[in-house]
Amino acid sequence: MAYKHYKDNREFIKALIESGDLVTIEQEVDWDMELGAIVRRACEKKSPAPYFKKIKDYPGWEGFGAPLSTWRRLNIAMGLDPDTPINVLQDEYLRRITEPLVKPVEIARNDAPCKENILTGADVDLFKLVAPMVHGGDGGRYLCTWHMVVGASLKDPEFVNWGMYRQMVFDETTMCGPVLPFSDMGKMFYGEYAPLNKPMPFATVIGMDPLSGVAACAPSPYPETEYTGQLMGAPVELVKCETSDLLVPAHAEIIIEGEVIPHVGIEEAPFGEYTGYRTSPRAGRTVYKVKCITYRNNPILTVSNMGVPTDEGQLLRSFSLALEMRKLIESQQIPISGVYMLPESTHHLVVVGVKNAYPGIAHQIGHLVFGSKLAPWFHQVMVVDEKTDIYNINELIHDFCTKLHPSRGIHIYTSHVGTPLYPFASPEDRKYGKGDKVVFDCLFPLDWPLAETPIKVIFSNKDIYPEEVQQKVLGSWKSYGFKD
Amino acid sequence: MSPKNYNIIKEVIVLRQEWDTYILTKLVDVEEDVEALRVIRDLTPGTHKYKGRFVKCLISRDPDKYPDRLRVRLGRGQLTNHIWSIKITENVEGIPTKPYHMSGGISLKEE
C-alpha cells in the first residue's frame, strides 16, 4: 500500500504551500548570486523554502530553493506530520526500507512530462537553463545542486546508480564536477569505463520528486529506483532517455543526457560545500559532454545552497548516514539506544547512545564505524550512555563537558581515509583524501565503584526523584500554573 | 584631459571585454607576458556570463597593456582588487588532450 507521497516536485511545492513551509517570491530575482543568496539565508534562518516565480534573463523559468533543508520538509516529503520527532521519523524510515523492494515502472515516452521539450544537436545549450551563480566566486555556474546523476555499470548494465555529484557548467555542451574514486559512480566510471577508454552514458535529473532525491543521497545497498519505491510504498515512474537506455524519473523537471569522458579533466571549484566552507581546491575534475536536454513546460530549477548549516547536504546525509551506522552497530548486537548525527555537525559527528555493558565498548563502536565504507564522510564519534537523550544538544554538550576525560577519554586514530572537503585538513591531506579520526568516550569507566560514580542530577533520574514523585509532579504540572 | 578621464573614455569607446581567471599560485609567481594555456571565463552580462573557455594568452599586471581586462580570483574564489589585462592569442577548441590538471595556467614557454 502506498504511503502518502508526491509524484513530482510540483505536488511537493503545493504541499509546502499548504503547510506554510514555502514562500512564493513574485518579484524578479537575479540568477547571478541573488537567487543563491536568498536560498542561503533561508537555510541559515531555517526559513520556509523560497519559490522563485521570475528569474532575470530566463522568462518562463522558475526556481525552488532549499527543498529539504528542514526536518519539517523532510517529514512532509515522507507523508508524515510536519512536527514528527526525529526518532519517530528514523524508526518509520527504517521500517519502510526493510519492507520488500518496489521495482520501478517504465512509462511511455509520450506520457512523460520531462519530455515536453527536447533539445538535441545544435540546439543543446546549457545556458538556456537557469544555471545560477550560487555563491560569488564559485568556479562556475552550478546547474546541478539538487539533482541526481544516473549511470549504469558496464559489467552489469542492470546495476544502475543514482547519486548526487555536483555539476558546474563549463560551456554550452560541457559540465564538470568531482567524482570521488570511492563513490559508487567513481567505482563505476574509474573502475570500469576509464580503463577501457570508454565514455560512460549519464543522465542528470534535476527537480525530481522529493523521495527520489532522498534516495539519491542515501547510501543504499539496493538500486535507488527500488529504494525510492520502498520509501513511497509505490513504484517510481521512469522513462527511457533519448540518447541512451538509461531510465530517468518521468516527472522530473529537467533531464540532461550525455557521456562522461575518460582521461580528461576541466578545472572546477571552488564551491561552497556541505562542510560550510569552500575547501576543496580548484582542480581538474570529471567531464560530462552533453548531447541532449529535455524539460517540462514552465520548468522549475531546484537549488540546494550548501554552506553553514542547515541545508540538504547536511540534513539528509546526517539522517541517512546515522541510520546506516545504527544498522551496522545493531548488526553486531552492541546494545545501543540510538545513533544520531546532528546536521549542525555537517555529518562529521556520529553520536551513539549505548548501554555501557563492558569495558572498551566505545573503542569497539569507533572501530566499527570508522571501518565502514561510509567512514570517509565523518571523523568523530561521541559515545554516551543510554540515559542521555542523543537528540538533545544540551544533554550532549553537558556530557561532552563533564564526562569526557581530557586524556583518557579521547582516542585518536591516524592515517584513515578522508575527503578533500575536510576544512581542517592540510592541503596535502585534502589532495590525497587522508584523514584522522577521533572517539570521544563520554562513559564513566565500569571499574569505578558504584558508590564513587557520579549520578546525573536530572528530573528523570529515579535516583534523584523516585517514580512516584516524578508522576505526581508531572500529573500536577499544569495545575501548578505551568503552561509548557 | 586627465589620464583618468582619458582611460575611462578609451574603455567606453573600445568596449574592452572582461574576463576572469583563477590563479592558484602566489600572485608574485605569475609569469607575465609569457604565453600560457589558461581557462578564462567570460564576464559579459547576459545568459552566457561565466562561460569558460580554454585559451592561449598573455597576461599583464598593467591593466592597459593588453586589449581586454582580466579579473583575478584566488583558489577559494577570493576576488583580488587589481585589474590585469589579457591578450588572447588563440582560442583552444575542445578539451586539451594533454592531461590537464589545473594549476592556474600551463605555461607554453619554451624550456
Coordinates of C-alpha atoms in Angstrom, one line a residue:
Chain A
M1 CA 0.0 0.0 0.0
A2 CA 1.4 3.4 -1.0
Y3 CA 2.3 5.9 1.7
K4 CA 1.4 9.5 1.2
H5 CA 3.9 10.8 -1.2
Y6 CA 4.4 13.3 -4.0
K7 CA 4.9 12.0 -7.5
D8 CA 6.7 15.2 -8.6
N9 CA 8.4 18.4 -7.5
R10 CA 5.2 20.4 -8.2
E11 CA 2.9 18.3 -5.9
F12 CA 5.5 18.7 -3.2
I13 CA 5.6 22.5 -3.7
K14 CA 1.8 22.6 -3.4
A15 CA 2.0 20.6 -0.1
L16 CA 4.6 23.0 1.3
I17 CA 2.4 26.0 0.4
E18 CA -0.5 24.4 2.3
S19 CA 1.7 23.7 5.4
G20 CA 3.3 27.1 5.4
D21 CA 6.7 25.8 4.6
L22 CA 7.2 27.7 1.4
V23 CA 7.4 31.4 0.4
T24 CA 6.5 32.4 -3.1
I25 CA 8.7 35.2 -4.4
E26 CA 6.9 37.0 -7.2
Q27 CA 9.5 39.7 -7.9
E28 CA 12.3 39.1 -10.4
V29 CA 15.5 37.8 -8.9
D30 CA 18.9 37.7 -10.5
W31 CA 20.4 34.2 -11.1
D32 CA 23.8 35.8 -10.6
M33 CA 24.2 35.5 -6.8
E34 CA 20.8 37.0 -5.7
L35 CA 18.9 33.7 -6.0
G36 CA 21.7 31.8 -4.3
A37 CA 21.9 34.4 -1.5
I38 CA 18.2 34.1 -0.8
V39 CA 18.4 30.3 -0.6
R40 CA 21.5 30.6 1.7
R41 CA 19.8 33.0 4.1
A42 CA 16.7 30.8 4.2
C43 CA 18.9 27.9 5.2
E44 CA 20.7 29.8 7.9
K45 CA 17.4 31.1 9.4
K46 CA 15.6 27.8 8.8
S47 CA 13.0 29.8 6.9
P48 CA 10.4 28.4 4.5
A49 CA 11.7 27.2 1.2
P50 CA 11.9 30.0 -1.4
Y51 CA 10.0 29.5 -4.7
F52 CA 11.0 31.9 -7.4
K53 CA 8.4 32.8 -10.0
K54 CA 10.6 35.1 -12.1
I55 CA 14.3 34.9 -12.8
K56 CA 16.2 37.5 -14.7
D57 CA 17.2 36.6 -18.3
Y58 CA 15.0 33.5 -18.2
P59 CA 11.4 34.1 -18.9
G60 CA 9.2 31.1 -18.3
W61 CA 11.6 29.5 -15.8
E62 CA 11.1 29.2 -12.1
G63 CA 13.3 28.1 -9.2
F64 CA 12.8 26.2 -5.9
G65 CA 15.4 26.5 -3.3
A66 CA 16.2 24.6 -0.1
P67 CA 13.6 21.9 -0.8
L68 CA 14.6 19.6 2.1
S69 CA 16.7 21.7 4.4
T70 CA 14.4 21.3 7.5
W71 CA 13.1 18.4 9.4
R72 CA 9.5 19.6 8.7
R73 CA 10.0 19.5 5.0
L74 CA 11.6 16.0 5.2
N75 CA 8.6 14.9 7.3
I76 CA 6.2 16.3 4.7
A77 CA 8.1 14.5 1.9
M78 CA 7.7 11.3 3.8
G79 CA 4.0 11.9 4.1
L80 CA 4.2 12.4 7.9
D81 CA 3.0 15.2 10.2
P82 CA 5.5 18.1 9.8
D83 CA 6.3 18.0 13.5
T84 CA 7.1 14.3 13.7
P85 CA 10.0 13.9 16.2
I86 CA 13.4 12.8 14.7
N87 CA 13.5 9.5 16.4
V88 CA 10.0 8.6 15.2
L89 CA 11.0 9.7 11.6
Q90 CA 14.1 7.5 11.9
D91 CA 12.0 4.5 13.0
E92 CA 9.5 5.0 10.2
Y93 CA 12.2 5.4 7.6
L94 CA 13.9 2.2 8.8
R95 CA 10.7 0.4 8.8
R96 CA 10.0 1.3 5.2
I97 CA 13.4 0.3 3.9
T98 CA 13.0 -3.1 5.5
E99 CA 9.8 -3.7 3.5
P100 CA 10.0 -5.6 0.2
L101 CA 11.7 -3.7 -2.6
V102 CA 9.3 -2.0 -5.0
K103 CA 10.5 -2.1 -8.6
P104 CA 10.0 0.9 -10.8
V105 CA 7.7 1.0 -13.8
E106 CA 8.7 2.3 -17.2
I107 CA 6.1 4.6 -18.8
A108 CA 5.7 5.6 -22.5
R109 CA 7.7 8.5 -23.8
N110 CA 4.5 10.4 -24.7
D111 CA 3.3 10.2 -21.1
A112 CA 6.5 11.6 -19.6
P113 CA 6.3 15.3 -18.6
C114 CA 10.1 15.5 -18.6
K115 CA 9.9 15.2 -22.4
E116 CA 7.6 18.1 -23.1
N117 CA 10.6 19.9 -24.6
I118 CA 13.6 18.2 -26.3
L119 CA 16.8 19.9 -27.4
T120 CA 19.3 17.9 -29.4
G121 CA 22.1 18.7 -31.8
A122 CA 22.9 22.3 -32.3
D123 CA 20.0 23.3 -30.0
V124 CA 21.8 21.9 -27.0
D125 CA 22.9 24.8 -24.9
L126 CA 23.2 24.6 -21.1
F127 CA 22.9 28.4 -20.9
K128 CA 19.3 28.0 -22.0
L129 CA 18.8 26.6 -18.5
V130 CA 18.8 28.7 -15.3
A131 CA 22.2 27.8 -14.0
P132 CA 22.7 30.0 -11.0
M133 CA 25.9 31.5 -9.7
V134 CA 25.1 30.0 -6.3
H135 CA 27.9 31.8 -4.3
G136 CA 30.0 34.7 -5.5
G137 CA 33.4 33.4 -6.5
D138 CA 32.3 29.8 -7.2
G139 CA 34.2 28.2 -10.0
G140 CA 31.3 28.4 -12.3
R141 CA 27.5 28.3 -12.5
Y142 CA 26.3 25.2 -10.6
L143 CA 23.3 24.0 -12.5
C144 CA 23.2 20.7 -10.6
T145 CA 23.0 21.1 -6.8
W146 CA 19.7 19.3 -6.0
H147 CA 19.6 16.6 -8.6
M148 CA 20.9 13.1 -9.3
V149 CA 23.4 11.6 -11.8
V150 CA 22.2 8.3 -13.3
G151 CA 24.8 5.9 -14.6
A152 CA 24.9 2.1 -15.2
S153 CA 27.6 -0.4 -14.7
L154 CA 29.5 -1.5 -17.8
K155 CA 29.9 -5.0 -16.4
D156 CA 26.3 -5.3 -15.2
P157 CA 24.1 -2.8 -17.0
E158 CA 21.2 -3.8 -14.7
F159 CA 23.1 -2.2 -11.9
V160 CA 22.1 1.5 -12.0
N161 CA 23.4 4.1 -9.6
W162 CA 21.7 7.3 -8.6
G163 CA 23.9 9.7 -6.8
M164 CA 24.3 13.4 -6.1
Y165 CA 27.5 14.7 -7.6
R166 CA 27.7 18.5 -8.1
Q167 CA 28.0 19.7 -11.7
M168 CA 29.2 23.0 -12.9
V169 CA 28.5 24.4 -16.4
F170 CA 31.7 25.0 -18.4
D171 CA 30.3 25.8 -21.8
E172 CA 27.2 25.2 -23.9
T173 CA 27.7 21.4 -24.0
T174 CA 30.1 20.7 -21.2
M175 CA 29.8 20.3 -17.5
C176 CA 32.4 19.2 -14.9
G177 CA 32.4 18.2 -11.3
P178 CA 34.2 16.0 -8.7
V179 CA 33.5 12.3 -8.7
L180 CA 35.5 10.8 -5.8
P181 CA 37.0 7.4 -6.6
F182 CA 35.4 5.7 -3.6
S183 CA 31.9 6.8 -4.5
D184 CA 29.6 4.5 -6.3
M185 CA 29.8 6.5 -9.6
G186 CA 33.6 6.7 -9.1
K187 CA 34.0 3.0 -8.8
M188 CA 31.8 2.5 -11.9
F189 CA 33.5 5.2 -14.1
Y190 CA 37.1 4.9 -12.9
G191 CA 36.9 1.2 -12.3
E192 CA 35.1 0.0 -15.4
Y193 CA 34.9 2.6 -18.2
A194 CA 38.1 4.6 -17.9
P195 CA 40.4 1.6 -18.1
L196 CA 38.8 0.8 -21.5
N197 CA 38.9 4.4 -22.5
K198 CA 35.1 4.2 -22.9
P199 CA 32.8 7.1 -22.3
M200 CA 30.1 6.4 -19.8
P201 CA 26.5 7.4 -20.6
F202 CA 24.9 9.5 -17.9
A203 CA 21.7 11.4 -17.3
T204 CA 21.4 14.2 -14.8
V205 CA 18.0 14.6 -13.3
I206 CA 17.0 17.9 -11.9
G207 CA 13.8 18.6 -9.9
M208 CA 12.8 15.0 -9.2
D209 CA 10.2 14.2 -6.6
P210 CA 11.5 14.6 -3.1
L211 CA 11.8 10.9 -2.1
S212 CA 13.9 10.2 -5.2
G213 CA 16.2 13.0 -4.0
V214 CA 16.3 11.4 -0.6
A215 CA 17.2 8.0 -2.1
A216 CA 19.9 9.6 -4.3
C217 CA 21.6 11.0 -1.2
A218 CA 21.2 7.8 0.9
P219 CA 23.8 5.0 0.9
S220 CA 21.7 2.2 -0.5
P221 CA 22.6 -1.5 -0.9
Y222 CA 19.8 -1.7 -3.5
P223 CA 19.2 0.2 -6.7
E224 CA 17.9 3.6 -5.7
T225 CA 14.9 3.1 -8.1
E226 CA 13.7 0.3 -5.8
Y227 CA 14.8 2.2 -2.6
T228 CA 12.6 5.1 -3.7
G229 CA 9.8 2.7 -4.2
Q230 CA 10.2 1.4 -0.6
L231 CA 10.0 5.0 0.7
M232 CA 6.9 5.7 -1.4
G233 CA 5.3 2.3 -1.0
A234 CA 4.7 2.6 -4.7
P235 CA 6.8 2.3 -7.8
V236 CA 8.6 5.3 -9.2
E237 CA 7.7 6.0 -12.8
L238 CA 10.7 6.1 -15.2
V239 CA 11.1 6.8 -18.8
K240 CA 14.0 6.0 -21.2
C241 CA 16.5 8.6 -22.2
E242 CA 16.6 9.9 -25.8
T243 CA 20.3 9.1 -26.3
S244 CA 20.9 6.0 -24.2
D245 CA 19.0 3.2 -22.5
L246 CA 19.2 4.8 -19.1
L247 CA 15.9 5.3 -17.3
V248 CA 15.1 8.5 -15.5
P249 CA 12.2 9.8 -13.3
A250 CA 9.5 10.7 -15.8
H251 CA 8.1 13.6 -13.8
A252 CA 11.4 15.3 -13.2
E253 CA 11.8 18.9 -14.3
I254 CA 14.9 18.7 -16.4
I255 CA 17.0 15.8 -17.8
I256 CA 20.5 16.3 -19.2
E257 CA 21.9 13.4 -21.2
G258 CA 25.4 12.8 -22.4
E259 CA 28.6 11.0 -21.7
V260 CA 31.3 11.1 -19.1
I261 CA 34.6 11.4 -20.9
P262 CA 37.6 9.4 -19.6
H263 CA 41.1 10.7 -19.2
V264 CA 40.4 14.4 -19.5
G265 CA 39.8 17.0 -16.8
I266 CA 38.5 20.5 -16.7
E267 CA 39.2 22.7 -13.7
E268 CA 36.3 23.0 -11.4
A269 CA 35.6 24.6 -8.0
P270 CA 35.8 26.3 -5.7
F271 CA 32.2 25.7 -4.5
G272 CA 30.5 26.2 -1.1
E273 CA 30.1 22.7 0.2
Y274 CA 28.2 20.8 3.0
T275 CA 31.0 21.5 5.5
G276 CA 30.1 25.1 5.4
Y277 CA 33.3 26.2 3.7
R278 CA 34.8 26.4 0.3
T279 CA 37.5 23.9 1.0
S280 CA 38.2 21.7 -2.0
P281 CA 40.9 23.0 -4.3
R282 CA 40.2 24.1 -7.8
A283 CA 41.4 21.1 -9.8
G284 CA 40.9 19.1 -12.9
R285 CA 37.6 17.2 -12.5
T286 CA 35.4 14.7 -14.3
V287 CA 34.0 16.0 -17.6
Y288 CA 30.4 15.5 -18.8
K289 CA 29.7 16.1 -22.5
V290 CA 26.0 16.9 -23.1
K291 CA 24.1 15.5 -26.1
C292 CA 20.5 16.2 -25.2
I293 CA 18.4 18.3 -22.8
T294 CA 14.7 17.6 -22.1
Y295 CA 12.5 19.5 -19.8
R296 CA 8.9 20.2 -18.7
N297 CA 6.9 23.2 -19.7
N298 CA 7.5 26.1 -17.3
P299 CA 10.4 24.2 -15.8
I300 CA 11.4 24.7 -12.2
L301 CA 15.1 24.5 -11.3
T302 CA 15.8 23.1 -7.9
V303 CA 18.6 24.6 -6.0
S304 CA 20.4 23.4 -2.9
N305 CA 22.8 26.0 -1.5
M306 CA 25.5 24.4 0.7
G307 CA 27.2 26.4 3.3
V308 CA 26.9 26.7 7.1
P309 CA 24.1 24.6 8.5
T310 CA 21.5 23.7 7.7
D311 CA 20.9 22.7 4.2
E312 CA 20.0 19.5 2.4
G313 CA 23.6 18.2 2.2
Q314 CA 23.8 18.2 6.0
L315 CA 20.3 17.3 7.0
L316 CA 19.8 14.3 4.6
R317 CA 23.3 12.9 4.8
S318 CA 23.3 13.2 8.6
F319 CA 19.9 11.4 8.7
S320 CA 20.8 8.6 6.3
L321 CA 24.4 8.1 7.5
A322 CA 23.1 7.8 11.1
L323 CA 20.6 5.2 10.1
E324 CA 23.3 3.2 8.3
M325 CA 25.6 3.4 11.3
R326 CA 22.7 2.3 13.5
K327 CA 22.0 -0.7 11.3
L328 CA 25.7 -1.6 11.3
I329 CA 26.2 -1.4 15.1
E330 CA 22.9 -3.2 15.8
S331 CA 24.0 -6.0 13.4
Q332 CA 26.9 -6.6 15.9
Q333 CA 24.5 -6.9 18.8
I334 CA 26.0 -3.9 20.5
P335 CA 23.4 -2.7 23.0
I336 CA 22.8 0.8 21.6
S337 CA 19.9 3.1 22.4
G338 CA 20.3 5.1 19.1
V339 CA 22.5 6.8 16.7
Y340 CA 22.2 10.5 15.6
M341 CA 24.2 12.8 13.6
L342 CA 23.5 16.5 14.2
P343 CA 23.0 18.3 10.9
E344 CA 24.9 21.2 12.5
S345 CA 28.0 18.9 12.6
T346 CA 27.8 18.6 8.8
H347 CA 27.6 14.9 9.3
H348 CA 31.1 14.8 10.8
L349 CA 29.9 13.7 14.3
V350 CA 28.3 10.3 15.0
V351 CA 26.6 10.3 18.4
V352 CA 25.9 6.8 19.7
G353 CA 23.9 6.1 22.9
V354 CA 24.9 2.8 24.4
K355 CA 24.3 0.7 27.5
N356 CA 27.8 0.6 29.0
A357 CA 27.8 -3.2 29.1
Y358 CA 31.6 -3.9 29.0
P359 CA 34.9 -2.1 29.0
G360 CA 36.1 -0.8 25.7
I361 CA 32.7 -0.6 24.2
A362 CA 33.3 3.0 23.0
H363 CA 36.5 1.8 21.2
Q364 CA 34.6 -1.1 19.6
I365 CA 31.9 1.3 18.3
G366 CA 34.6 3.6 16.9
H367 CA 36.5 0.8 15.1
L368 CA 33.2 -0.5 13.6
V369 CA 32.0 2.9 12.4
F370 CA 35.4 4.1 11.1
G371 CA 35.9 0.7 9.4
S372 CA 32.7 1.1 7.4
K373 CA 32.6 2.1 3.7
L374 CA 31.0 5.3 4.8
A375 CA 33.8 6.3 7.1
P376 CA 35.3 9.0 4.7
W377 CA 32.3 11.2 5.5
F378 CA 32.8 11.6 9.2
H379 CA 35.7 11.7 11.6
Q380 CA 34.2 12.0 15.1
V381 CA 32.3 9.5 17.2
M382 CA 30.8 10.5 20.5
V383 CA 29.7 7.7 22.8
V384 CA 27.2 8.5 25.6
D385 CA 25.2 6.3 27.8
E386 CA 21.7 5.2 27.1
K387 CA 20.2 7.6 29.6
T388 CA 21.4 10.6 27.6
D389 CA 18.9 11.9 25.0
I390 CA 21.1 11.8 21.9
Y391 CA 18.6 14.2 20.1
N392 CA 19.1 16.9 22.8
I393 CA 22.0 19.2 22.1
N394 CA 22.0 20.5 25.6
E395 CA 22.5 17.0 27.1
L396 CA 25.2 16.2 24.6
I397 CA 27.1 19.3 25.4
H398 CA 26.7 18.6 29.1
D399 CA 28.0 15.0 28.7
F400 CA 30.9 16.3 26.5
C401 CA 32.0 18.8 29.0
T402 CA 31.5 16.7 32.2
K403 CA 32.1 13.1 31.4
L404 CA 34.8 13.2 28.7
H405 CA 38.2 12.8 30.3
P406 CA 40.6 15.1 28.5
S407 CA 43.3 12.4 28.1
R408 CA 41.7 9.1 28.9
G409 CA 38.5 9.7 27.0
I410 CA 39.8 11.0 23.7
H411 CA 41.1 8.3 21.3
I412 CA 42.7 9.3 18.1
Y413 CA 43.2 7.0 15.0
T414 CA 45.6 8.2 12.4
S415 CA 46.1 7.5 8.7
H416 CA 42.5 6.9 7.9
V417 CA 40.5 7.7 4.8
G418 CA 39.1 11.2 4.5
T419 CA 37.8 13.5 1.8
P420 CA 39.2 16.6 0.1
L421 CA 36.4 18.5 1.7
Y422 CA 37.6 18.5 5.3
P423 CA 38.2 22.1 6.2
F424 CA 40.6 21.2 9.0
A425 CA 42.8 19.0 6.8
S426 CA 46.1 20.2 5.4
P427 CA 46.3 20.9 1.7
E428 CA 48.4 17.8 1.3
D429 CA 45.8 15.7 3.2
R430 CA 43.0 17.1 1.2
K431 CA 44.8 16.4 -2.0
Y432 CA 45.1 12.7 -1.2
G433 CA 41.9 12.3 0.8
K434 CA 43.7 11.4 4.0
G435 CA 42.1 11.8 7.4
D436 CA 42.4 11.1 11.1
K437 CA 39.5 10.0 13.3
V438 CA 38.6 10.5 17.0
V439 CA 36.4 8.8 19.5
F440 CA 35.1 10.8 22.4
D441 CA 34.3 8.3 25.2
C442 CA 31.7 10.0 27.4
L443 CA 31.0 6.9 29.5
F444 CA 32.1 6.6 33.1
P445 CA 34.5 3.7 33.5
L446 CA 33.0 0.4 34.6
D447 CA 35.8 -0.2 37.1
W448 CA 34.7 2.7 39.3
P449 CA 33.0 1.5 42.4
L450 CA 29.3 2.3 42.2
A451 CA 29.4 4.5 45.3
E452 CA 32.1 6.6 43.6
T453 CA 30.4 7.0 40.3
P454 CA 28.6 10.4 39.9
I455 CA 24.9 10.4 39.2
K456 CA 23.3 12.9 37.0
V457 CA 21.0 15.3 38.8
I458 CA 18.1 15.4 36.4
F459 CA 14.4 15.3 37.0
S460 CA 14.1 12.0 35.1
N461 CA 16.7 10.2 37.2
K462 CA 14.9 7.8 39.6
D463 CA 17.9 8.0 42.0
I464 CA 17.1 11.7 42.4
Y465 CA 13.3 11.6 42.3
P466 CA 11.6 8.3 42.8
E467 CA 9.0 7.2 40.2
E468 CA 6.0 8.2 42.4
V469 CA 7.4 11.8 42.9
Q470 CA 8.0 12.2 39.2
Q471 CA 4.5 11.0 38.4
K472 CA 2.9 13.3 40.9
V473 CA 4.8 16.3 39.6
L474 CA 4.1 15.5 36.0
G475 CA 0.5 14.9 36.8
S476 CA 0.1 18.2 38.6
W477 CA 2.3 20.3 36.3
K478 CA -0.4 22.4 34.7
S479 CA -2.3 22.8 38.0
Y480 CA 0.9 24.3 39.5
G481 CA 0.4 27.1 36.9
F482 CA 3.0 26.0 34.3
K483 CA 1.8 26.4 30.7
D484 CA 4.5 24.3 29.0
Chain B
M1 CA 42.2 65.9 -20.3
S2 CA 43.4 63.9 -17.2
P3 CA 44.9 60.5 -17.8
K4 CA 42.0 59.0 -15.7
N5 CA 39.3 60.5 -17.8
Y6 CA 41.2 59.5 -20.9
N7 CA 41.2 55.9 -19.8
I8 CA 37.6 56.0 -18.9
I9 CA 36.7 57.3 -22.4
K10 CA 39.1 54.9 -24.0
E11 CA 37.4 51.9 -22.2
V12 CA 33.9 53.1 -23.3
I13 CA 35.0 53.6 -26.9
V14 CA 37.0 50.4 -27.1
L15 CA 34.4 48.4 -25.1
R16 CA 37.1 46.2 -23.6
Q17 CA 35.9 42.7 -23.0
E18 CA 36.2 41.5 -19.4
W19 CA 37.3 38.0 -18.3
D20 CA 38.3 36.4 -15.1
T21 CA 40.6 33.5 -14.2
Y22 CA 41.8 31.7 -11.1
I23 CA 45.4 31.8 -10.0
L24 CA 46.3 29.1 -7.6
T25 CA 49.9 30.0 -7.1
K26 CA 51.2 33.1 -5.3
L27 CA 50.4 36.1 -7.4
V28 CA 54.1 37.2 -7.3
D29 CA 55.0 34.0 -9.0
V30 CA 52.7 34.6 -12.0
E31 CA 54.7 35.0 -15.2
E32 CA 53.6 38.0 -17.2
D33 CA 53.9 38.4 -20.9
V34 CA 54.5 34.6 -21.4
E35 CA 52.0 32.7 -23.4
A36 CA 50.1 30.2 -21.2
L37 CA 47.2 27.9 -21.6
R38 CA 44.5 29.0 -19.2
V39 CA 40.8 28.7 -18.5
I40 CA 39.1 32.1 -18.6
R41 CA 35.5 33.0 -18.0
D42 CA 33.5 35.5 -20.0
L43 CA 32.1 38.2 -17.7
T44 CA 29.9 39.8 -20.4
P45 CA 26.4 40.3 -18.8
G46 CA 23.7 38.0 -20.1
T47 CA 22.8 34.4 -20.2
H48 CA 26.3 33.3 -21.2
K49 CA 28.1 35.1 -18.4
Y50 CA 30.8 32.9 -16.7
K51 CA 31.1 30.6 -19.8
G52 CA 34.5 29.0 -19.6
R53 CA 37.0 28.6 -22.4
F54 CA 40.5 27.3 -23.0
V55 CA 42.7 29.9 -24.4
K56 CA 46.4 30.6 -25.0
C57 CA 47.0 34.1 -23.8
L58 CA 49.4 36.7 -22.4
I59 CA 48.5 38.4 -19.2
S60 CA 50.0 41.5 -17.5
R61 CA 49.6 43.3 -14.3
D62 CA 49.5 46.5 -16.4
P63 CA 45.7 47.0 -16.9
D64 CA 46.3 48.8 -20.2
K65 CA 49.0 46.7 -21.8
Y66 CA 46.7 44.2 -23.5
P67 CA 43.3 44.7 -25.2
D68 CA 41.0 43.0 -22.6
R69 CA 40.5 43.3 -18.9
L70 CA 41.2 40.4 -16.6
R71 CA 40.0 39.9 -13.1
V72 CA 41.9 37.5 -11.0
R73 CA 40.5 35.2 -8.3
L74 CA 42.5 33.2 -5.9
G75 CA 42.0 29.5 -5.2
R76 CA 38.9 29.8 -2.9
G77 CA 37.3 32.3 -5.2
Q78 CA 38.5 35.5 -3.5
L79 CA 38.4 38.4 -6.0
T80 CA 41.6 40.4 -6.0
N81 CA 41.4 44.2 -6.3
H82 CA 43.9 44.7 -9.0
I83 CA 42.7 44.7 -12.7
W84 CA 45.0 42.9 -15.0
S85 CA 45.0 42.8 -18.8
I86 CA 44.9 39.9 -21.2
K87 CA 45.5 39.2 -24.8
I88 CA 44.0 36.0 -26.2
T89 CA 46.4 34.6 -28.8
E90 CA 44.4 31.5 -29.6
N91 CA 41.1 30.0 -28.7
V92 CA 41.6 26.3 -28.0
E93 CA 38.8 24.1 -29.2
G94 CA 37.7 21.1 -27.3
I95 CA 39.5 19.9 -24.1
P96 CA 43.3 19.9 -24.4
T97 CA 44.5 16.4 -24.9
K98 CA 47.4 16.9 -22.6
P99 CA 46.2 15.7 -19.2
Y100 CA 45.0 18.9 -17.9
H101 CA 45.4 19.3 -14.2
M102 CA 44.7 22.8 -13.2
S103 CA 47.5 24.7 -11.7
G104 CA 46.4 28.2 -12.6
G105 CA 47.6 28.0 -16.1
I106 CA 50.1 25.9 -18.0
S107 CA 53.0 27.9 -19.3
L108 CA 53.7 27.4 -23.0
K109 CA 57.2 29.0 -22.7
E110 CA 59.9 27.1 -24.5
E111 CA 62.1 25.4 -21.8

